[in-house]
Amino acid sequence: MSKYLLKGGTVATCLQDTKEVRVFKADVLVEGNTITSIEENIEQGSDVEIIDCKDKWITPGFVDTHR
């Protein structure tokens, strides 16, 4: 299974229960096709491909955001 760590991006997401939009700096860990963690400073494992997302937006769960 491939693992990717999106490091240092600006995350924009919506909380499912309250529909509150949150924007914050964080790392996102993706294992296979699933986001398994969104938090600050996730530790890098040796089996994880690191993707530098500094100055980039990460929008988990959003599809077709350009419309």
CSV table of C-alpha atoms in Angstrom, one decimal:
chain,number,residue,atom,x,y,z
A,1,MET,CA,0.0,0.0,0.0
A,2,SER,CA,1.4,3.4,-0.9
A,3,LYS,CA,1.6,6.1,1.7
A,4,TYR,CA,1.9,9.9,1.1
A,5,LEU,CA,2.5,12.7,3.6
A,6,LEU,CA,1.3,16.1,2.3
A,7,LYS,CA,3.5,18.3,4.5
A,8,GLY,CA,2.8,21.9,5.6
A,9,GLY,CA,-0.2,22.8,3.5
A,10,THR,CA,-3.2,25.0,4.3
A,11,VAL,CA,-6.1,22.6,4.9
A,12,ALA,CA,-9.7,23.7,4.1
A,13,THR,CA,-12.3,21.3,5.3
A,14,CYS,CA,-15.9,21.1,6.5
A,15,LEU,CA,-16.9,19.4,9.7
A,16,GLN,CA,-19.7,16.9,8.9
A,17,ASP,CA,-21.8,17.3,12.1
A,18,THR,CA,-21.9,21.1,12.2
A,19,LYS,CA,-21.1,22.0,8.6
A,20,GLU,CA,-18.5,24.5,10.0
A,21,VAL,CA,-15.7,25.3,7.6
A,22,ARG,CA,-12.2,25.2,9.0
A,23,VAL,CA,-8.9,26.5,7.5
A,24,PHE,CA,-5.6,25.7,9.2
A,25,LYS,CA,-2.0,24.7,8.6
A,26,ALA,CA,-1.5,20.9,8.9
A,27,ASP,CA,-0.1,17.7,7.4
A,28,VAL,CA,-2.3,15.1,5.7
A,29,LEU,CA,-1.4,11.4,5.7
A,30,VAL,CA,-2.9,9.3,2.9
A,31,GLU,CA,-2.7,5.5,3.0
A,32,GLY,CA,-3.8,3.9,-0.2
A,33,ASN,CA,-7.0,5.8,-1.1
A,34,THR,CA,-7.8,6.9,2.4
A,35,ILE,CA,-6.9,10.0,4.4
A,36,THR,CA,-5.9,8.5,7.8
A,37,SER,CA,-4.7,11.6,9.6
A,38,ILE,CA,-4.9,15.4,9.5
A,39,GLU,CA,-2.9,17.1,12.2
A,40,GLU,CA,0.1,19.4,12.8
A,41,ASN,CA,3.6,17.8,12.4
A,42,ILE,CA,2.9,14.2,11.5
A,43,GLU,CA,6.1,12.2,11.9
A,44,GLN,CA,7.6,10.9,8.7
A,45,GLY,CA,8.0,7.1,8.4
A,46,SER,CA,10.6,5.5,6.2
A,47,ASP,CA,7.9,4.0,4.0
A,48,VAL,CA,6.1,7.3,3.3
A,49,GLU,CA,6.5,9.6,0.2
A,50,ILE,CA,6.8,13.2,1.3
A,51,ILE,CA,5.1,15.9,-0.8
A,52,ASP,CA,5.9,19.5,0.1
A,53,CYS,CA,2.7,21.5,0.2
A,54,LYS,CA,4.1,24.7,1.7
A,55,ASP,CA,2.1,27.6,0.1
A,56,LYS,CA,-0.4,25.2,-1.3
A,57,TRP,CA,-4.1,24.4,-0.4
A,58,ILE,CA,-5.2,20.9,0.6
A,59,THR,CA,-9.0,20.4,0.3
A,60,PRO,CA,-9.8,16.8,1.5
A,61,GLY,CA,-13.1,15.6,0.3
A,62,PHE,CA,-13.7,18.3,-2.3
A,63,VAL,CA,-14.2,17.2,-5.8
A,64,ASP,CA,-14.2,19.4,-8.9
A,65,THR,CA,-13.3,22.6,-6.8
A,66,HIS,CA,-12.8,24.8,-9.9
A,67,ARG,CA,-16.5,25.2,-10.5
